[in-house]
């Protein structure tokens, strides 16, 4: 079996640790190959990273890996004879998190200063959220957007 708990909370991006249960006998398995694909049999597959040692049963999938049109992870075993023709497949589920209902009543009366309580509504399931990052945005020279981080809160303390 193959599994991924998506720790990347951006929409249309995945990331986390891919885990699998090794075959009962790995005597003839030299390496594993992990792919993203458009279906469970490997349509338009794209290899993730490099080959993985047969002694391993997990590998990291970098955060912000774009889903594009991919719907499945595929794991193939590979030996000196070649790559297994039928992979183990895992249907991807994109976990995303968006705050809404953002409110910031500015109570500081000084020009160019801010003061007040920032309030937002979180989604019901925040099990993958470890912290919130708040940014103050502005428009830079030539209209290029920029932002500056102004605070970080642990998810449990908000």
PDB file of C-alpha atoms in Angstrom:
ATOM      1  CA  UNK A   1       0.000   0.000   0.000  1.00  0.00           C
ATOM      2  CA  UNK A   2       1.061   3.578  -0.724  1.00  0.00           C
ATOM      3  CA  UNK A   3       0.142   6.665   1.316  1.00  0.00           C
ATOM      4  CA  UNK A   4       0.669  10.421   1.475  1.00  0.00           C
ATOM      5  CA  UNK A   5      -0.682  12.814   4.081  1.00  0.00           C
ATOM      6  CA  UNK A   6      -0.598  16.178   2.320  1.00  0.00           C
ATOM      7  CA  UNK A   7       1.149  18.690   4.592  1.00  0.00           C
ATOM      8  CA  UNK A   8       1.203  21.445   1.951  1.00  0.00           C
ATOM      9  CA  UNK A   9      -1.869  23.549   2.655  1.00  0.00           C
ATOM     10  CA  UNK A  10      -1.820  25.492  -0.621  1.00  0.00           C
ATOM     11  CA  UNK A  11      -4.515  24.643  -3.148  1.00  0.00           C
ATOM     12  CA  UNK A  12      -3.276  22.584  -6.129  1.00  0.00           C
ATOM     13  CA  UNK A  13       0.010  21.752  -4.363  1.00  0.00           C
ATOM     14  CA  UNK A  14       1.053  18.733  -2.327  1.00  0.00           C
ATOM     15  CA  UNK A  15       3.953  17.817  -0.070  1.00  0.00           C
ATOM     16  CA  UNK A  16       4.770  15.515   2.820  1.00  0.00           C
ATOM     17  CA  UNK A  17       6.119  12.038   3.421  1.00  0.00           C
ATOM     18  CA  UNK A  18       5.196   9.239   1.016  1.00  0.00           C
ATOM     19  CA  UNK A  19       5.148   5.861   2.775  1.00  0.00           C
ATOM     20  CA  UNK A  20       4.631   2.315   1.521  1.00  0.00           C
ATOM     21  CA  UNK A  21       4.737  -1.280   2.654  1.00  0.00           C
ATOM     22  CA  UNK A  22       7.567  -3.156   0.989  1.00  0.00           C
ATOM     23  CA  UNK A  23       6.840  -6.397  -0.875  1.00  0.00           C
ATOM     24  CA  UNK A  24       7.144  -9.608   1.159  1.00  0.00           C
ATOM     25  CA  UNK A  25      10.378 -10.351  -0.672  1.00  0.00           C
ATOM     26  CA  UNK A  26      12.682  -7.577  -1.826  1.00  0.00           C
ATOM     27  CA  UNK A  27      15.438  -9.930  -2.984  1.00  0.00           C
ATOM     28  CA  UNK A  28      15.026  -8.890  -6.622  1.00  0.00           C
ATOM     29  CA  UNK A  29      14.074  -5.258  -5.961  1.00  0.00           C
ATOM     30  CA  UNK A  30      16.988  -2.941  -6.654  1.00  0.00           C
ATOM     31  CA  UNK A  31      15.188   0.407  -6.336  1.00  0.00           C
ATOM     32  CA  UNK A  32      11.764   2.040  -6.218  1.00  0.00           C
ATOM     33  CA  UNK A  33      10.583   4.714  -8.658  1.00  0.00           C
ATOM     34  CA  UNK A  34       7.914   7.231  -7.592  1.00  0.00           C
ATOM     35  CA  UNK A  35       5.780   9.064 -10.150  1.00  0.00           C
ATOM     36  CA  UNK A  36       2.923  11.535 -10.415  1.00  0.00           C
ATOM     37  CA  UNK A  37       0.396  10.446 -13.051  1.00  0.00           C
ATOM     38  CA  UNK A  38      -2.989  11.385 -14.506  1.00  0.00           C
ATOM     39  CA  UNK A  39      -4.503   7.997 -13.603  1.00  0.00           C
ATOM     40  CA  UNK A  40      -3.784   4.787 -11.681  1.00  0.00           C
ATOM     41  CA  UNK A  41      -2.043   3.064 -14.597  1.00  0.00           C
ATOM     42  CA  UNK A  42       0.461   5.804 -15.422  1.00  0.00           C
ATOM     43  CA  UNK A  43      -0.988   8.160 -18.026  1.00  0.00           C
ATOM     44  CA  UNK A  44       1.397  11.113 -18.537  1.00  0.00           C
ATOM     45  CA  UNK A  45       3.543   9.993 -15.624  1.00  0.00           C
ATOM     46  CA  UNK A  46       6.373  12.135 -14.335  1.00  0.00           C
ATOM     47  CA  UNK A  47       9.119  10.791 -12.076  1.00  0.00           C
ATOM     48  CA  UNK A  48       9.560  12.484  -8.711  1.00  0.00           C
ATOM     49  CA  UNK A  49      13.176  12.857  -7.682  1.00  0.00           C
ATOM     50  CA  UNK A  50      15.575  10.007  -8.294  1.00  0.00           C
ATOM     51  CA  UNK A  51      15.417   6.261  -7.726  1.00  0.00           C
ATOM     52  CA  UNK A  52      14.889   5.227  -4.096  1.00  0.00           C
ATOM     53  CA  UNK A  53      16.938   2.527  -2.371  1.00  0.00           C
ATOM     54  CA  UNK A  54      15.119  -0.790  -1.874  1.00  0.00           C
ATOM     55  CA  UNK A  55      15.922  -0.644   1.850  1.00  0.00           C
ATOM     56  CA  UNK A  56      13.638   2.383   2.281  1.00  0.00           C
ATOM     57  CA  UNK A  57       9.863   2.476   2.745  1.00  0.00           C
ATOM     58  CA  UNK A  58       9.361   6.249   2.692  1.00  0.00           C
ATOM     59  CA  UNK A  59      10.568   9.360   0.925  1.00  0.00           C
ATOM     60  CA  UNK A  60       9.943  13.067   1.175  1.00  0.00           C
ATOM     61  CA  UNK A  61       7.787  14.853  -1.352  1.00  0.00           C
ATOM     62  CA  UNK A  62       8.791  18.544  -1.385  1.00  0.00           C
ATOM     63  CA  UNK A  63       6.201  21.115  -0.350  1.00  0.00           C
ATOM     64  CA  UNK A  64       4.697  23.077  -3.216  1.00  0.00           C
ATOM     65  CA  UNK A  65       4.832  20.139  -5.634  1.00  0.00           C
ATOM     66  CA  UNK A  66       2.331  21.269  -8.285  1.00  0.00           C
ATOM     67  CA  UNK A  67      -0.589  18.913  -8.954  1.00  0.00           C
ATOM     68  CA  UNK A  68      -1.250  20.233 -12.454  1.00  0.00           C
ATOM     69  CA  UNK A  69      -3.467  17.500 -13.993  1.00  0.00           C
ATOM     70  CA  UNK A  70      -2.010  14.686 -11.854  1.00  0.00           C
ATOM     71  CA  UNK A  71      -4.428  12.618  -9.780  1.00  0.00           C
ATOM     72  CA  UNK A  72      -2.283   9.711  -8.567  1.00  0.00           C
ATOM     73  CA  UNK A  73       1.033   8.750  -7.034  1.00  0.00           C
ATOM     74  CA  UNK A  74       2.543   5.582  -8.504  1.00  0.00           C
ATOM     75  CA  UNK A  75       5.269   3.411  -7.016  1.00  0.00           C
ATOM     76  CA  UNK A  76       7.129   0.944  -9.223  1.00  0.00           C
ATOM     77  CA  UNK A  77       9.745  -1.580  -8.174  1.00  0.00           C
ATOM     78  CA  UNK A  78      12.753  -1.906 -10.449  1.00  0.00           C
ATOM     79  CA  UNK A  79      15.270  -4.715 -10.847  1.00  0.00           C
ATOM     80  CA  UNK A  80      18.074  -5.488 -13.291  1.00  0.00           C
ATOM     81  CA  UNK A  81      15.356  -6.900 -15.584  1.00  0.00           C
ATOM     82  CA  UNK A  82      13.475  -3.605 -15.706  1.00  0.00           C
ATOM     83  CA  UNK A  83      10.657  -1.689 -14.084  1.00  0.00           C
ATOM     84  CA  UNK A  84       7.527  -3.446 -12.840  1.00  0.00           C
ATOM     85  CA  UNK A  85       4.685  -2.943 -15.344  1.00  0.00           C
ATOM     86  CA  UNK A  86       1.862  -2.610 -12.795  1.00  0.00           C
ATOM     87  CA  UNK A  87       2.505   0.002 -10.114  1.00  0.00           C
ATOM     88  CA  UNK A  88       0.990   0.485  -6.697  1.00  0.00           C
ATOM     89  CA  UNK A  89      -1.279   3.526  -7.045  1.00  0.00           C
ATOM     90  CA  UNK A  90      -2.558   6.112  -4.571  1.00  0.00           C
ATOM     91  CA  UNK A  91      -5.345   8.580  -5.407  1.00  0.00           C
ATOM     92  CA  UNK A  92      -4.192  12.039  -4.365  1.00  0.00           C
ATOM     93  CA  UNK A  93      -6.242  14.251  -2.073  1.00  0.00           C
ATOM     94  CA  UNK A  94      -5.210  17.907  -1.976  1.00  0.00           C
ATOM     95  CA  UNK A  95      -5.437  19.425   1.501  1.00  0.00           C
ATOM     96  CA  UNK A  96      -5.821  23.186   1.371  1.00  0.00           C
ATOM     97  CA  UNK A  97      -6.492  25.769   4.029  1.00  0.00           C
ATOM     98  CA  UNK A  98      -7.792  29.288   3.582  1.00  0.00           C
ATOM     99  CA  UNK A  99      -8.761  31.769   6.257  1.00  0.00           C
ATOM    100  CA  UNK A 100     -11.772  33.993   5.674  1.00  0.00           C
ATOM    101  CA  UNK A 101     -13.658  36.770   7.404  1.00  0.00           C
ATOM    102  CA  UNK A 102     -10.499  38.790   7.962  1.00  0.00           C
ATOM    103  CA  UNK A 103     -11.105  41.908  10.056  1.00  0.00           C
ATOM    104  CA  UNK A 104      -8.682  44.536  11.315  1.00  0.00           C
ATOM    105  CA  UNK A 105     -10.168  47.601  12.958  1.00  0.00           C
ATOM    106  CA  UNK A 106      -7.227  50.049  13.206  1.00  0.00           C
ATOM    107  CA  UNK A 107      -7.453  51.741  16.615  1.00  0.00           C
ATOM    108  CA  UNK A 108      -4.112  53.544  16.442  1.00  0.00           C
ATOM    109  CA  UNK A 109      -4.781  57.227  15.691  1.00  0.00           C
ATOM    110  CA  UNK A 110      -1.208  58.050  14.702  1.00  0.00           C
ATOM    111  CA  UNK A 111      -0.520  58.447  10.990  1.00  0.00           C
ATOM    112  CA  UNK A 112       1.546  55.534   9.568  1.00  0.00           C
ATOM    113  CA  UNK A 113       1.012  53.420  12.714  1.00  0.00           C
ATOM    114  CA  UNK A 114      -1.283  50.420  13.123  1.00  0.00           C
ATOM    115  CA  UNK A 115      -2.859  49.043  16.251  1.00  0.00           C
ATOM    116  CA  UNK A 116      -5.744  46.720  16.940  1.00  0.00           C
ATOM    117  CA  UNK A 117      -6.782  43.111  16.960  1.00  0.00           C
ATOM    118  CA  UNK A 118      -6.613  41.002  13.796  1.00  0.00           C
ATOM    119  CA  UNK A 119      -9.520  38.549  13.577  1.00  0.00           C
ATOM    120  CA  UNK A 120     -10.161  35.737  11.073  1.00  0.00           C
ATOM    121  CA  UNK A 121     -12.278  32.637  10.666  1.00  0.00           C
ATOM    122  CA  UNK A 122     -10.437  29.372  10.261  1.00  0.00           C
ATOM    123  CA  UNK A 123     -11.777  26.291   8.522  1.00  0.00           C
ATOM    124  CA  UNK A 124     -13.220  23.549  10.734  1.00  0.00           C
ATOM    125  CA  UNK A 125     -10.387  21.059  10.185  1.00  0.00           C
ATOM    126  CA  UNK A 126      -7.105  22.623  11.278  1.00  0.00           C
ATOM    127  CA  UNK A 127      -5.289  19.353  12.040  1.00  0.00           C
ATOM    128  CA  UNK A 128      -2.504  20.131   9.532  1.00  0.00           C
ATOM    129  CA  UNK A 129      -2.085  23.786  10.590  1.00  0.00           C
ATOM    130  CA  UNK A 130       0.961  24.419  12.778  1.00  0.00           C
ATOM    131  CA  UNK A 131       0.971  28.227  12.745  1.00  0.00           C
ATOM    132  CA  UNK A 132      -0.468  31.295  11.071  1.00  0.00           C
ATOM    133  CA  UNK A 133       1.730  33.882   9.378  1.00  0.00           C
ATOM    134  CA  UNK A 134       0.438  37.414   8.937  1.00  0.00           C
ATOM    135  CA  UNK A 135       1.899  39.782   6.363  1.00  0.00           C
ATOM    136  CA  UNK A 136       1.586  43.522   5.885  1.00  0.00           C
ATOM    137  CA  UNK A 137       1.387  44.272   2.193  1.00  0.00           C
ATOM    138  CA  UNK A 138       2.122  47.333   0.132  1.00  0.00           C
ATOM    139  CA  UNK A 139       2.780  48.340  -3.440  1.00  0.00           C
ATOM    140  CA  UNK A 140       6.471  48.817  -4.184  1.00  0.00           C
ATOM    141  CA  UNK A 141       8.098  51.016  -6.797  1.00  0.00           C
ATOM    142  CA  UNK A 142       6.915  50.274 -10.367  1.00  0.00           C
ATOM    143  CA  UNK A 143       3.768  48.552  -9.058  1.00  0.00           C
ATOM    144  CA  UNK A 144       5.521  45.309  -8.016  1.00  0.00           C
ATOM    145  CA  UNK A 145       3.798  43.777  -4.978  1.00  0.00           C
ATOM    146  CA  UNK A 146       5.817  43.183  -1.845  1.00  0.00           C
ATOM    147  CA  UNK A 147       5.071  42.043   1.677  1.00  0.00           C
ATOM    148  CA  UNK A 148       6.680  41.975   5.076  1.00  0.00           C
ATOM    149  CA  UNK A 149       5.988  39.363   7.738  1.00  0.00           C
ATOM    150  CA  UNK A 150       4.786  41.094  10.873  1.00  0.00           C
ATOM    151  CA  UNK A 151       3.837  38.222  13.168  1.00  0.00           C
ATOM    152  CA  UNK A 152       3.535  34.488  13.583  1.00  0.00           C
ATOM    153  CA  UNK A 153       1.104  32.681  15.900  1.00  0.00           C
ATOM    154  CA  UNK A 154       1.092  29.021  16.829  1.00  0.00           C
ATOM    155  CA  UNK A 155      -2.169  27.456  15.706  1.00  0.00           C
ATOM    156  CA  UNK A 156      -2.932  26.257  19.237  1.00  0.00           C
ATOM    157  CA  UNK A 157      -2.664  29.733  20.716  1.00  0.00           C
ATOM    158  CA  UNK A 158      -4.986  31.533  18.299  1.00  0.00           C
TER     159      UNK A 158
END
